[in-house]
PDB file of C-alpha atoms and ligand atoms in Angstrom:
ATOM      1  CA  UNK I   1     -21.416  30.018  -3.513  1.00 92.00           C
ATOM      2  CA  UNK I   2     -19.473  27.269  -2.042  1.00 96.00           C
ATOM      3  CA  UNK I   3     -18.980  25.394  -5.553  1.00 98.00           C
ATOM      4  CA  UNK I   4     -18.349  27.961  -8.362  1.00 97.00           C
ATOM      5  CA  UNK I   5     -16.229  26.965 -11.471  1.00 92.00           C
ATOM      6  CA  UNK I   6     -16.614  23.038 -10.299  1.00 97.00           C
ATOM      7  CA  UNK I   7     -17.488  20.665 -12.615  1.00 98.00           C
ATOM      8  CA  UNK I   8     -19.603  18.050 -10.638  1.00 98.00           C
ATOM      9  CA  UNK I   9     -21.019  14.489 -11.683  1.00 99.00           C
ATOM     10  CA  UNK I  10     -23.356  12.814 -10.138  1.00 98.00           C
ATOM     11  CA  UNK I  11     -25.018   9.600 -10.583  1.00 98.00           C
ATOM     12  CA  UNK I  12     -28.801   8.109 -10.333  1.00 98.00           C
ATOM     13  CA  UNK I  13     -29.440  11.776 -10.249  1.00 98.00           C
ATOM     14  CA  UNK I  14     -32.507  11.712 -11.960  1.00 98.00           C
ATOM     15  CA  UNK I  15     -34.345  11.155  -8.597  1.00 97.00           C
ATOM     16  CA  UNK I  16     -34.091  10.907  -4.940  1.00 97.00           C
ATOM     17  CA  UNK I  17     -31.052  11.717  -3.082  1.00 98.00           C
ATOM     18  CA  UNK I  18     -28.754  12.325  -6.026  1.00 98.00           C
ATOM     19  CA  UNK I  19     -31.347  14.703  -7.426  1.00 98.00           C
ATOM     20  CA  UNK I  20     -31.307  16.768  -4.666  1.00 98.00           C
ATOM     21  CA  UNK I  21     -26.994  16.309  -4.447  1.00 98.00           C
ATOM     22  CA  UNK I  22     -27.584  18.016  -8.240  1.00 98.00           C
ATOM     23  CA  UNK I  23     -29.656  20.799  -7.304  1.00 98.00           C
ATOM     24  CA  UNK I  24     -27.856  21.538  -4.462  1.00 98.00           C
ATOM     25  CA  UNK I  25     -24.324  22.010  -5.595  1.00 98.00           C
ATOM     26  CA  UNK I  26     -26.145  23.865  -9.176  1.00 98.00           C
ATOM     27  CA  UNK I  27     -27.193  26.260  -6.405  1.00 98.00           C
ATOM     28  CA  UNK I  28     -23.863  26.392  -4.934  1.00 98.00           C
ATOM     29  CA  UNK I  29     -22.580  27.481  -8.610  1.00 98.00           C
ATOM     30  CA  UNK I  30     -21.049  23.824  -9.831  1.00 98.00           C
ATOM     31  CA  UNK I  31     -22.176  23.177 -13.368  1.00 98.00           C
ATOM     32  CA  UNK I  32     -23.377  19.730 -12.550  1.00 98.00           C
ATOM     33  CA  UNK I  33     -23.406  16.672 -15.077  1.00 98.00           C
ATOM     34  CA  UNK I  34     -26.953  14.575 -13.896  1.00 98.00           C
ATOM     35  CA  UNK I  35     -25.771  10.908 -15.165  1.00 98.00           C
ATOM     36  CA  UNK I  36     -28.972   8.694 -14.795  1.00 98.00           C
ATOM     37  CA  UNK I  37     -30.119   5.097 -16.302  1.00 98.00           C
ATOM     38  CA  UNK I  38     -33.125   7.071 -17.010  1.00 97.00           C
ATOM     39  CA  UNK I  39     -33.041   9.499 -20.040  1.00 98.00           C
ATOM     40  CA  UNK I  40     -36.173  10.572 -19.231  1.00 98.00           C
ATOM     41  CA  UNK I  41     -35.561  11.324 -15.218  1.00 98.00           C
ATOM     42  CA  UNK I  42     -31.650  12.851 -15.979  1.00 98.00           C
ATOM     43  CA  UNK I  43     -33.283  15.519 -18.805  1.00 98.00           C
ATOM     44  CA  UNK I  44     -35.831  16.020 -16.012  1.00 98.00           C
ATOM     45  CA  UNK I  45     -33.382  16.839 -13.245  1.00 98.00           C
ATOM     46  CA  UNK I  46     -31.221  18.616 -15.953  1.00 98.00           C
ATOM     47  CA  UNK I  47     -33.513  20.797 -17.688  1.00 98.00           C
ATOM     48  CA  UNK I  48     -34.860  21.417 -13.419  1.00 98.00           C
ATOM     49  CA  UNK I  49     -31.796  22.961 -12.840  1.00 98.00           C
ATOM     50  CA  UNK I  50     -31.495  25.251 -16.112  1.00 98.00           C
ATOM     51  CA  UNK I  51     -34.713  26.420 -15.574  1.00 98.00           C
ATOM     52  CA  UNK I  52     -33.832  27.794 -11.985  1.00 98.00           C
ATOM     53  CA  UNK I  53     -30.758  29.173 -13.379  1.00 98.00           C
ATOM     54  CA  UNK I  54     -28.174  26.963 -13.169  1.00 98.00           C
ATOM     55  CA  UNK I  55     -25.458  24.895 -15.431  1.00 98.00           C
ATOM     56  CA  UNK I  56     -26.399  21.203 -16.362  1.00 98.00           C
ATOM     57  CA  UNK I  57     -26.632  18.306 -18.482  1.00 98.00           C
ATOM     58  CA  UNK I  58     -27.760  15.273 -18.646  1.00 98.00           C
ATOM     59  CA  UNK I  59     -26.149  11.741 -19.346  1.00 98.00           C
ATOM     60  CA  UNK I  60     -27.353   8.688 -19.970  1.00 98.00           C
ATOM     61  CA  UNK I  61     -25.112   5.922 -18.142  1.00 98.00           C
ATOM     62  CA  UNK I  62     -25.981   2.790 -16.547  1.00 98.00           C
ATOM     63  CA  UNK I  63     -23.196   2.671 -14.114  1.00 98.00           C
ATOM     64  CA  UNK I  64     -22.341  -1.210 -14.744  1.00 98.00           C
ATOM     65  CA  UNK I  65     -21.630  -0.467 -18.360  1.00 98.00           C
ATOM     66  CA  UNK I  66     -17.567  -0.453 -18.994  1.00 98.00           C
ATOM     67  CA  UNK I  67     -18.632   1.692 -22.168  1.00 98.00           C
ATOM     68  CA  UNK I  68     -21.223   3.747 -21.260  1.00 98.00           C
ATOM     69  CA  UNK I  69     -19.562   5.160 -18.440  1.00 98.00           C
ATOM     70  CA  UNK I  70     -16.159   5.755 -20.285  1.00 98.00           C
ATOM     71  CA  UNK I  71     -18.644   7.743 -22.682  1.00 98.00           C
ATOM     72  CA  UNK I  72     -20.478   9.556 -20.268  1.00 98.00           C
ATOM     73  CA  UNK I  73     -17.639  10.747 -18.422  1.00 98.00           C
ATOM     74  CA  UNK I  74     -15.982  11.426 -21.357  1.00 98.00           C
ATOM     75  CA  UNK I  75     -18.859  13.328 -22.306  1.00 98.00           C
ATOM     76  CA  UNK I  76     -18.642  15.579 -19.167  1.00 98.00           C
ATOM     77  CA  UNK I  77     -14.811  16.834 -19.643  1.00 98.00           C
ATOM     78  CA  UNK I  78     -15.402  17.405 -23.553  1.00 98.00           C
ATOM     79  CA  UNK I  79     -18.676  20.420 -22.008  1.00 98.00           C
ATOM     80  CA  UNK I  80     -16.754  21.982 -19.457  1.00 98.00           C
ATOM     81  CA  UNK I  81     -13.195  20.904 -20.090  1.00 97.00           C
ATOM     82  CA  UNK I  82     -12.914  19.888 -16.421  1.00 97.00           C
ATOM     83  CA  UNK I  83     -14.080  17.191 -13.805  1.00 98.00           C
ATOM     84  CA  UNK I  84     -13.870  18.144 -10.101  1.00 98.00           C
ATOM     85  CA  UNK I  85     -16.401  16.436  -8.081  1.00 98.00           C
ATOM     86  CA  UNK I  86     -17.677  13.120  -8.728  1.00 98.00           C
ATOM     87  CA  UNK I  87     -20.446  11.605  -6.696  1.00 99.00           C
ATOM     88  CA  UNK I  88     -21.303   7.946  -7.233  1.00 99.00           C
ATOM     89  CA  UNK I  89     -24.567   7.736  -5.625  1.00 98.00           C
ATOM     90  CA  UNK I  90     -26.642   4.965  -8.462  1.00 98.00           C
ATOM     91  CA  UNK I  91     -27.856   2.249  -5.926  1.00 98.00           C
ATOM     92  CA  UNK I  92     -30.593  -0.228  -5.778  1.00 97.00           C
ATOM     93  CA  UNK I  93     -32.473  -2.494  -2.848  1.00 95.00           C
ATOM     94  CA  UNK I  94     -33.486  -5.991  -2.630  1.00 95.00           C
ATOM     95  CA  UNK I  95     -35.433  -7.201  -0.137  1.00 92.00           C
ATOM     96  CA  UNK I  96     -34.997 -10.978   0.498  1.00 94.00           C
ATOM     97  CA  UNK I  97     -33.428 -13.620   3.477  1.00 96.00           C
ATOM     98  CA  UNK I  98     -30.472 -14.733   2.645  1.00 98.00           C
ATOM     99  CA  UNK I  99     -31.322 -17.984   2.324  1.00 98.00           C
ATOM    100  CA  UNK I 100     -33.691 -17.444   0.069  1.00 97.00           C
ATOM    101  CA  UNK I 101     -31.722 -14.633  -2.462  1.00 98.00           C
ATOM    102  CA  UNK I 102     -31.429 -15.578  -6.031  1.00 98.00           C
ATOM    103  CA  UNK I 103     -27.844 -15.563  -7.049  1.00 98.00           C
ATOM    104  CA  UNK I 104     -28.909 -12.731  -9.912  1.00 98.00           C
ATOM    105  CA  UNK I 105     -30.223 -10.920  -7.359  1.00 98.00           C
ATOM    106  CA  UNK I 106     -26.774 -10.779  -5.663  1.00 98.00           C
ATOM    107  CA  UNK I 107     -25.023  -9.781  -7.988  1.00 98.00           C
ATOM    108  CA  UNK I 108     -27.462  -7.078  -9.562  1.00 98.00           C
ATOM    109  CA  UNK I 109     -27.170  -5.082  -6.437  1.00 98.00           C
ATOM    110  CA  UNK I 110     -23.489  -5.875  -6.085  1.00 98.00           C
ATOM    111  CA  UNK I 111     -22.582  -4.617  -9.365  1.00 98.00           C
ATOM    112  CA  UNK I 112     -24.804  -1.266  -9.519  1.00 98.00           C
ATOM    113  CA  UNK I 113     -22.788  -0.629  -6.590  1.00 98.00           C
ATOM    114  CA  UNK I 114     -19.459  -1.518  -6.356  1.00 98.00           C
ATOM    115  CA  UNK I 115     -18.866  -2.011 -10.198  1.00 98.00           C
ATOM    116  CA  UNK I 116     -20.879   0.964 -10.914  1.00 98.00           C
ATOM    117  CA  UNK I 117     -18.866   3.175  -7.822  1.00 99.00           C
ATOM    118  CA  UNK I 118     -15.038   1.543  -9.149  1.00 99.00           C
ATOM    119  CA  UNK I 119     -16.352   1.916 -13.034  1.00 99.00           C
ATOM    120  CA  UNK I 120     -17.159   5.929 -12.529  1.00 99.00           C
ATOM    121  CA  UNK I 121     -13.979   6.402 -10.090  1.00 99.00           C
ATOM    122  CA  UNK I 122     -11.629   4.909 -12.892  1.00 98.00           C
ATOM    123  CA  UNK I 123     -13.152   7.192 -15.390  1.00 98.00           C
ATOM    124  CA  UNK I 124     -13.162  10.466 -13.312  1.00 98.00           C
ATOM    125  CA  UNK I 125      -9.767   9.503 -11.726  1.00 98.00           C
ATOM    126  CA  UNK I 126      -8.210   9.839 -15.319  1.00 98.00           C
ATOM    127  CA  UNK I 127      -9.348  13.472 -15.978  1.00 98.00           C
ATOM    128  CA  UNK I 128      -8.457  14.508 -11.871  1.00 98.00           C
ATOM    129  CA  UNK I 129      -5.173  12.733 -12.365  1.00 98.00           C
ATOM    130  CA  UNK I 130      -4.352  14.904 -15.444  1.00 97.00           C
ATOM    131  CA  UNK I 131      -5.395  18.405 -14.423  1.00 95.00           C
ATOM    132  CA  UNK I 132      -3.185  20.234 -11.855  1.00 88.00           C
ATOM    133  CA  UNK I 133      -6.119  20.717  -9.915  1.00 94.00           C
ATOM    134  CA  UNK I 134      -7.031  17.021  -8.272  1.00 95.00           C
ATOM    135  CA  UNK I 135     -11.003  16.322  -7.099  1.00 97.00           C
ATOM    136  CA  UNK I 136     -12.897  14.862  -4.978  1.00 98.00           C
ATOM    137  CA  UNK I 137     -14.891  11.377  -5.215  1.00 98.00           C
ATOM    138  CA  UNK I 138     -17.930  10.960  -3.396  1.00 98.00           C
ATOM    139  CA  UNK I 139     -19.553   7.614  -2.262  1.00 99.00           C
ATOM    140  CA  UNK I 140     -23.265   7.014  -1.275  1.00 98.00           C
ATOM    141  CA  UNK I 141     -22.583   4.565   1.182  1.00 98.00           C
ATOM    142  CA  UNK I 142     -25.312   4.391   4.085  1.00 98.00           C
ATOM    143  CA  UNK I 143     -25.363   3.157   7.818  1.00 98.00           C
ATOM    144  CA  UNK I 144     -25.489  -0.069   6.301  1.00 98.00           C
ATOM    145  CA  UNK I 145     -21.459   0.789   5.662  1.00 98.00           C
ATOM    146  CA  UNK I 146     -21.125   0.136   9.327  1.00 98.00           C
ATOM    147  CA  UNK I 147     -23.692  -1.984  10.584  1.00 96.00           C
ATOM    148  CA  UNK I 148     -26.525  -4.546   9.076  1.00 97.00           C
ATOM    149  CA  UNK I 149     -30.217  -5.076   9.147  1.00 93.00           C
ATOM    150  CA  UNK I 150     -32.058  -8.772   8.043  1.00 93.00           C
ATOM    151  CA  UNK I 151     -33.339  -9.075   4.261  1.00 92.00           C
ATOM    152  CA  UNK I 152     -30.751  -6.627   3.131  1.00 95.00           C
ATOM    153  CA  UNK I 153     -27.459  -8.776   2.701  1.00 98.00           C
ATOM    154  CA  UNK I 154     -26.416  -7.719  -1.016  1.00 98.00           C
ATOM    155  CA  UNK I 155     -26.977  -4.031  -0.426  1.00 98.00           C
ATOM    156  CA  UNK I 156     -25.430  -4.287   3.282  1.00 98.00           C
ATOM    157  CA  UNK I 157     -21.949  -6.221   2.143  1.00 98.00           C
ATOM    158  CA  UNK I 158     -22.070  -3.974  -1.016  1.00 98.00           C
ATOM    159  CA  UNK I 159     -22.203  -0.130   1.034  1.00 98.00           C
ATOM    160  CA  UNK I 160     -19.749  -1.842   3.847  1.00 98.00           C
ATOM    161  CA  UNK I 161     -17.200  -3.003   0.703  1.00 98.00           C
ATOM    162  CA  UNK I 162     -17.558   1.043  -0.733  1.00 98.00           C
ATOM    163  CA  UNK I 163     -15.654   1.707   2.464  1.00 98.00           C
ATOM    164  CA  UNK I 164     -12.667  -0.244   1.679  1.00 98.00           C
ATOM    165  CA  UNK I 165     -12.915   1.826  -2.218  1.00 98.00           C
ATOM    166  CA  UNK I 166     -12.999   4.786  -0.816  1.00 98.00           C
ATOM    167  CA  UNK I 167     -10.079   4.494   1.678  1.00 98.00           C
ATOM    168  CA  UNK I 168      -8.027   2.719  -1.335  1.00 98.00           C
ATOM    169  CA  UNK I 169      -8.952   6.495  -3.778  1.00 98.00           C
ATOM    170  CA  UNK I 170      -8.022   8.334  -0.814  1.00 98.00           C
ATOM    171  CA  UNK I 171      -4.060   6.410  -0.295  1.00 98.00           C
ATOM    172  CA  UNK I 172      -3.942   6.388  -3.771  1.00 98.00           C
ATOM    173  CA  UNK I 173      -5.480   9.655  -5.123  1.00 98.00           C
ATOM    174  CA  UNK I 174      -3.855  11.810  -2.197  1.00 97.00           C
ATOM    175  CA  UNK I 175      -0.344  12.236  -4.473  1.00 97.00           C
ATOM    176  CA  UNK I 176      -2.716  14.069  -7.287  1.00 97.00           C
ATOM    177  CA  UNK I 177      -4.404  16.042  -4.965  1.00 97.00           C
ATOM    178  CA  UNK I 178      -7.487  13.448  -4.951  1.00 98.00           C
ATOM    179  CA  UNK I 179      -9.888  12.915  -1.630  1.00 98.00           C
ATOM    180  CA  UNK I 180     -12.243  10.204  -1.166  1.00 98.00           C
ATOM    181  CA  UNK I 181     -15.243  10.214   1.437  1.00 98.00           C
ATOM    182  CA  UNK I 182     -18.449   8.281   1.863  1.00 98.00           C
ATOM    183  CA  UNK I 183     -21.406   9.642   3.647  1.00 98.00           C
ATOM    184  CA  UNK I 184     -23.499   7.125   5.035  1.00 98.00           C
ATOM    185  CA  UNK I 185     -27.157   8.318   5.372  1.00 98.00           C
ATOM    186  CA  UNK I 186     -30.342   6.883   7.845  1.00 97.00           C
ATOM    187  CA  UNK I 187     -33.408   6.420   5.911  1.00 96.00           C
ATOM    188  CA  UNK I 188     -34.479   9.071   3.739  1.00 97.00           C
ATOM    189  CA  UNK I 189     -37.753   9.106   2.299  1.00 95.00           C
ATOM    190  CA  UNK I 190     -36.935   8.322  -1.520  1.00 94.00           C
ATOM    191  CA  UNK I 191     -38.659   5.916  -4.240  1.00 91.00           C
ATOM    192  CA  UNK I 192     -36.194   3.324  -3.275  1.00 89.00           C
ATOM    193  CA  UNK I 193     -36.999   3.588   0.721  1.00 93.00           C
ATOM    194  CA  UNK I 194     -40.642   3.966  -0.056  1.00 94.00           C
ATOM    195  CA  UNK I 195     -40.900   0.538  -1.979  1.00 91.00           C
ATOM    196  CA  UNK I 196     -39.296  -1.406   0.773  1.00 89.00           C
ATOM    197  CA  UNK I 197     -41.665  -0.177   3.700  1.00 94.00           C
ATOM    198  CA  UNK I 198     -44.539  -2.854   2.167  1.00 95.00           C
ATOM    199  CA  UNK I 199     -42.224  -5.474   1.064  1.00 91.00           C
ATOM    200  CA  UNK I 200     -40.132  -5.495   4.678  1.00 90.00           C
ATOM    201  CA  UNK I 201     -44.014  -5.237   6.179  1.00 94.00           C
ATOM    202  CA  UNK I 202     -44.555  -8.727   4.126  1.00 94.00           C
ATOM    203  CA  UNK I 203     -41.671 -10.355   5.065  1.00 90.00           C
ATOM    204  CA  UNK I 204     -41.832  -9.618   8.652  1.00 91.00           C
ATOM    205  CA  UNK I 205     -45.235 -10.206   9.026  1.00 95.00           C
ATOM    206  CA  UNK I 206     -46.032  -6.674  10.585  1.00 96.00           C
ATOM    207  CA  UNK I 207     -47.551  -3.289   9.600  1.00 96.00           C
ATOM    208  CA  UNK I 208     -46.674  -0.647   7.041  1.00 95.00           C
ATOM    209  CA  UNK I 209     -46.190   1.799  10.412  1.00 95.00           C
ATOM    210  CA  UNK I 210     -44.846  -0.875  12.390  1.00 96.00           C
ATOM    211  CA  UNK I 211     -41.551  -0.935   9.801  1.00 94.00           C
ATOM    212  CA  UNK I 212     -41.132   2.513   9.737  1.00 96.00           C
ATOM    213  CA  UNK I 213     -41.567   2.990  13.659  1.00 95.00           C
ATOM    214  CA  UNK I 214     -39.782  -0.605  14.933  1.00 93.00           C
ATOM    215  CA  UNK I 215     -37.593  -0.917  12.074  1.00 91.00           C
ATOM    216  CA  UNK I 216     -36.693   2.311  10.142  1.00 94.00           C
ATOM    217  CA  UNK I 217     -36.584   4.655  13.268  1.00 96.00           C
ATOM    218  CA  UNK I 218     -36.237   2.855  16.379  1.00 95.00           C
ATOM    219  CA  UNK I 219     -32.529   3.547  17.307  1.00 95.00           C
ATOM    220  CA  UNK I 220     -32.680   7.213  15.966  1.00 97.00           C
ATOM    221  CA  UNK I 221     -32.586   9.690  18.574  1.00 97.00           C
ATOM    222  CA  UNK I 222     -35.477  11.829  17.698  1.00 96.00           C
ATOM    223  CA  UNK I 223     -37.630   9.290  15.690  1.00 95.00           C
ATOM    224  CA  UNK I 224     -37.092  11.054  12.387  1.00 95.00           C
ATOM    225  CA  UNK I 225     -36.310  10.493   8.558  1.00 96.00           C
ATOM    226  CA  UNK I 226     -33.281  11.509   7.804  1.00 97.00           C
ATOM    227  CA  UNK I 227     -33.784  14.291   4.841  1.00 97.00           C
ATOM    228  CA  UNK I 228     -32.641  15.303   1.042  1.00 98.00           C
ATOM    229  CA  UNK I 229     -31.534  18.673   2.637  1.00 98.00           C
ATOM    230  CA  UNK I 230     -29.553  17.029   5.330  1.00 97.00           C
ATOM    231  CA  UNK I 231     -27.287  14.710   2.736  1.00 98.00           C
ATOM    232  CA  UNK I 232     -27.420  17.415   0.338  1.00 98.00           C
ATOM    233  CA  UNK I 233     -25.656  19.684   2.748  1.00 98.00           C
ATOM    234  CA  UNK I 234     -22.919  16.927   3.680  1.00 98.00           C
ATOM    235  CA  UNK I 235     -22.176  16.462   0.228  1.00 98.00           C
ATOM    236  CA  UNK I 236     -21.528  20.159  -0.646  1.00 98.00           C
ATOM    237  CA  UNK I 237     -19.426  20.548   2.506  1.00 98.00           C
ATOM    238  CA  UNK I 238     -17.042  17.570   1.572  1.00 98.00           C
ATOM    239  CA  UNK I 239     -16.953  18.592  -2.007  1.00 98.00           C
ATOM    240  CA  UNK I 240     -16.303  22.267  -0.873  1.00 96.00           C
ATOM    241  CA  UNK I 241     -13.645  20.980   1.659  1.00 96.00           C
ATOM    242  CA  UNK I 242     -10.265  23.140   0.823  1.00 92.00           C
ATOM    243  CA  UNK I 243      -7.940  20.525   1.974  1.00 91.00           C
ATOM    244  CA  UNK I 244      -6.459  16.920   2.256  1.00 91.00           C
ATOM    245  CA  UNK I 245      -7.219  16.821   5.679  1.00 95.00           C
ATOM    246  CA  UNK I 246     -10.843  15.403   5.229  1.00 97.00           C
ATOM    247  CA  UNK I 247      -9.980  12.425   3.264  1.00 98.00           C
ATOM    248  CA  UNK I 248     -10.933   8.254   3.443  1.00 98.00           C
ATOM    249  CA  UNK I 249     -13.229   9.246   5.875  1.00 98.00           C
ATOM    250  CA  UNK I 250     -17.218   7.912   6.403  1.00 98.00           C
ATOM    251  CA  UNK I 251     -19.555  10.692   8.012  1.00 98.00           C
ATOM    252  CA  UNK I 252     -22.276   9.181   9.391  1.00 98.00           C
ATOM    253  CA  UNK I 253     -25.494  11.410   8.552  1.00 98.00           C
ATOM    254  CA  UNK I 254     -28.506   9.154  10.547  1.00 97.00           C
ATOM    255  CA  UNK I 255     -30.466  11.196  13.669  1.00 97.00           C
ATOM    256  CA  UNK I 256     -28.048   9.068  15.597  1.00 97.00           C
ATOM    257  CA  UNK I 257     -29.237   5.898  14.348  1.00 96.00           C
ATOM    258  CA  UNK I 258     -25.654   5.038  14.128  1.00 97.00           C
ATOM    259  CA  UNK I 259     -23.067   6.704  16.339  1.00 95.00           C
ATOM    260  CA  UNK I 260     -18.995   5.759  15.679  1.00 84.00           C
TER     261      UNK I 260
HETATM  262  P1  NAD Z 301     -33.755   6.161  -5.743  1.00 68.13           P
HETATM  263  O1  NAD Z 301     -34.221   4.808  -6.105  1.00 68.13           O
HETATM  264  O2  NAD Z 301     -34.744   7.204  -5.414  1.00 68.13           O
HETATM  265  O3  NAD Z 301     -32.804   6.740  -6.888  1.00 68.13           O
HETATM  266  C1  NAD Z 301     -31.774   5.961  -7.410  1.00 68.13           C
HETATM  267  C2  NAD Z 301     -31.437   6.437  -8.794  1.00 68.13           C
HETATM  268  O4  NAD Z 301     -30.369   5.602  -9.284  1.00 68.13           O
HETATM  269  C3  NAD Z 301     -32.590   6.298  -9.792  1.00 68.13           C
HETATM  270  O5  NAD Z 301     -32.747   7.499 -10.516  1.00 68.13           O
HETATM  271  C4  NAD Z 301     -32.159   5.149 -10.705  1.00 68.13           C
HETATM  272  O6  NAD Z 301     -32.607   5.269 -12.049  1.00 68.13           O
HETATM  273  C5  NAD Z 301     -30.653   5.258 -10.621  1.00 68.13           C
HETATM  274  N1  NAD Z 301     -29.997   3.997 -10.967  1.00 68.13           N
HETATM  275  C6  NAD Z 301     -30.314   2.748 -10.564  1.00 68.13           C
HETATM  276  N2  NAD Z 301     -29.518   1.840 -11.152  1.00 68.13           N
HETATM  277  C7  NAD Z 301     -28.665   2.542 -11.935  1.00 68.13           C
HETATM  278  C8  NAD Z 301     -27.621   2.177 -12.806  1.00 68.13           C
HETATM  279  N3  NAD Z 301     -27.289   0.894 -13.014  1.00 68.13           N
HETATM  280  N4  NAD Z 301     -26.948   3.155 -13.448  1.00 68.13           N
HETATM  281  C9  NAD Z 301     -27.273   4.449 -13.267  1.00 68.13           C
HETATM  282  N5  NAD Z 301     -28.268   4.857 -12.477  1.00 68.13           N
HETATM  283  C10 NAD Z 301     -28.956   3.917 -11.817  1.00 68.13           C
HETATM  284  O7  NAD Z 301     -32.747   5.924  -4.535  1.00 68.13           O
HETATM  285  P2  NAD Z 301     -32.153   6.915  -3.415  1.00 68.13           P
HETATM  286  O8  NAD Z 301     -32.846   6.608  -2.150  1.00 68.13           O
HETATM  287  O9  NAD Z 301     -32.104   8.297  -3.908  1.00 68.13           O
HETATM  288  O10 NAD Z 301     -30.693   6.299  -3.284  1.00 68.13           O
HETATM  289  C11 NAD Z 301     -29.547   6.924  -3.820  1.00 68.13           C
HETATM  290  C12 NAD Z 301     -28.333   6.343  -3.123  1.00 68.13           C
HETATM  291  O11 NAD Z 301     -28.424   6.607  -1.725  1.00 68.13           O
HETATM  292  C13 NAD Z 301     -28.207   4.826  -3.273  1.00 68.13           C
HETATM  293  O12 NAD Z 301     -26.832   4.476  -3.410  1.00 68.13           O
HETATM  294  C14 NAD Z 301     -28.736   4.323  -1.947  1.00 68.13           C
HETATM  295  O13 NAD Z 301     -28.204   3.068  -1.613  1.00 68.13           O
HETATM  296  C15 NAD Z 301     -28.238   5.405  -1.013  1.00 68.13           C
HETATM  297  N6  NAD Z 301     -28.938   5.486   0.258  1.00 68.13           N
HETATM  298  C16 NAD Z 301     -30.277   5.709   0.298  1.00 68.13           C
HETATM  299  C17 NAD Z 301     -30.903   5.785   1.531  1.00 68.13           C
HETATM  300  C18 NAD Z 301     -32.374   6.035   1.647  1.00 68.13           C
HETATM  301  O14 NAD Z 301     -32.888   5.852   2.748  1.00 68.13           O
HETATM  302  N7  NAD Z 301     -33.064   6.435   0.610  1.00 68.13           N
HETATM  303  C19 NAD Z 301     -30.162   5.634   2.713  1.00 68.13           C
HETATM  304  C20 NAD Z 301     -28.799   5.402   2.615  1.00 68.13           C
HETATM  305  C21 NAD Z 301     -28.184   5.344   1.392  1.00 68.13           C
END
């Protein structure tokens, strides 16, 4: 039990990767707030976890929502009297050449993001600031943090700008006893990754299995998805970290995809 008596948020944990981040640490012993746009999906991932025997609940928070996030998070210290891990994970994709890319489009990805990543910090920094205890803030970033790929340019400037957040919480959270870190994952096989494989197909003008082989997995070392169980375990180690040491870093979690 790497995570008893931690009170952990997560968001867009009703599904994919921040699902799994949820079940994982509720495993590890954290009582684990799943924050989701989706009612439905965050009671689903909540009432997952309960069943198995662990401590959750769910929130509804749409991450670009000043409000709704001061609520939810809110929400989360008035349960358990205690925030300790927060991992802003909500993301989106949108596949389109730059030249091309509808200025809404921009800033939709942009701000479930960025504003959704410094919306959820400011929130969770307030209860970590308070208690004697400090936390831990976790970014989703992705290998798109360090390096792009064509059709991608919101989501790629977007994870490369959560680096600069997360080194800013880590200088300024360190004097509360605050660390920052970002993992950056390859592809995983998620609703969001799944989606893309036709659309980048249609826009490049080649197969389904040509994306995934020529695009998704060529410069991995082993041709393989990067997995739920894989991030899952990353994020549990950094939130389980014991000390400063570990802090305004990016790990890089991609079958070599991307080596620093
Ligand atoms: P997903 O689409 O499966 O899940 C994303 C979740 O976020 C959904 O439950 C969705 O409802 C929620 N969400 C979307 N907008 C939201 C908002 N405004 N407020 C609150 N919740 C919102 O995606 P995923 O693949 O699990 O991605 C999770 C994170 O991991 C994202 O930040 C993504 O960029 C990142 N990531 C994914 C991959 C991958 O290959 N799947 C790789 C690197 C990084």
């Amino acid at each position: 039990m790497r995570m008893e008596n931690q009170v952990a948020l997560i968001t867009g944990a009703g599904r994919g990767i921040g699902r799994a981040i949820a079940q994982g640490y509720a495993e590890e012993g954290a009582c684990v707030a799943v924050a989701d746009l989706s009612t439905e999906t965050a009671q689903e991932a909540s009432q997952a976890i309960l069943a198995a025997g662990g401590e959750a609940m769910a929130v509804t928070m749409d991450v670009t929502d000043e409000h709704a996030v001061n609520a939810g998070v809110a929400s989360v210290y008035e349960r358990w009297g205690r925030l300790d891990v927060l991992v802003a994970n909500a993301g989106i994709q949108h596949i389109d050449p730059i030249d091309k890319l509808d200025f809404a489009d921009w800033r939709k990805v942009v701000s479930v993001h960025l504003d959704g990543a410094f919306l959820t910090t400011r929130a969770a920094l307030k209860y970590m600031y308070a208690s004697d205890r400090g936390g831990t803030v976790i970014y989703m970033g992705s290998v798109h943090s360090k390096e792009a790929s064509p059709l991608k340019a919101p989501y790629v400037a977007a994870k490369h700008a959560l680096a600069g957040l997360c080194r800013s919480v880590a200088k300024e959270g360190a004097a509360h006893g605050v660390r920052s870190n970002l993992i950056c994952p390859g592809f995983v096989r998620t609703p969001l990754v799944e989606k893309q494989i036709p659309e980048q197909a249609r826009e490049l003008g080649i197969s389904e299995d040509e994306v995934i082989r020529n695009v998704m997995l060529k410069q991995t070392v082993d041709q393989t998805f990067t997995t739920l169980e894989d991030v899952t375990e990353l994020a549990i180690h950094l939130a389980a970290f014991p000390s400063n040491a570990l802090t305004g870093q990016s790990v890089v979690v991609s079958h070599g995809w991307h080596m620093q």
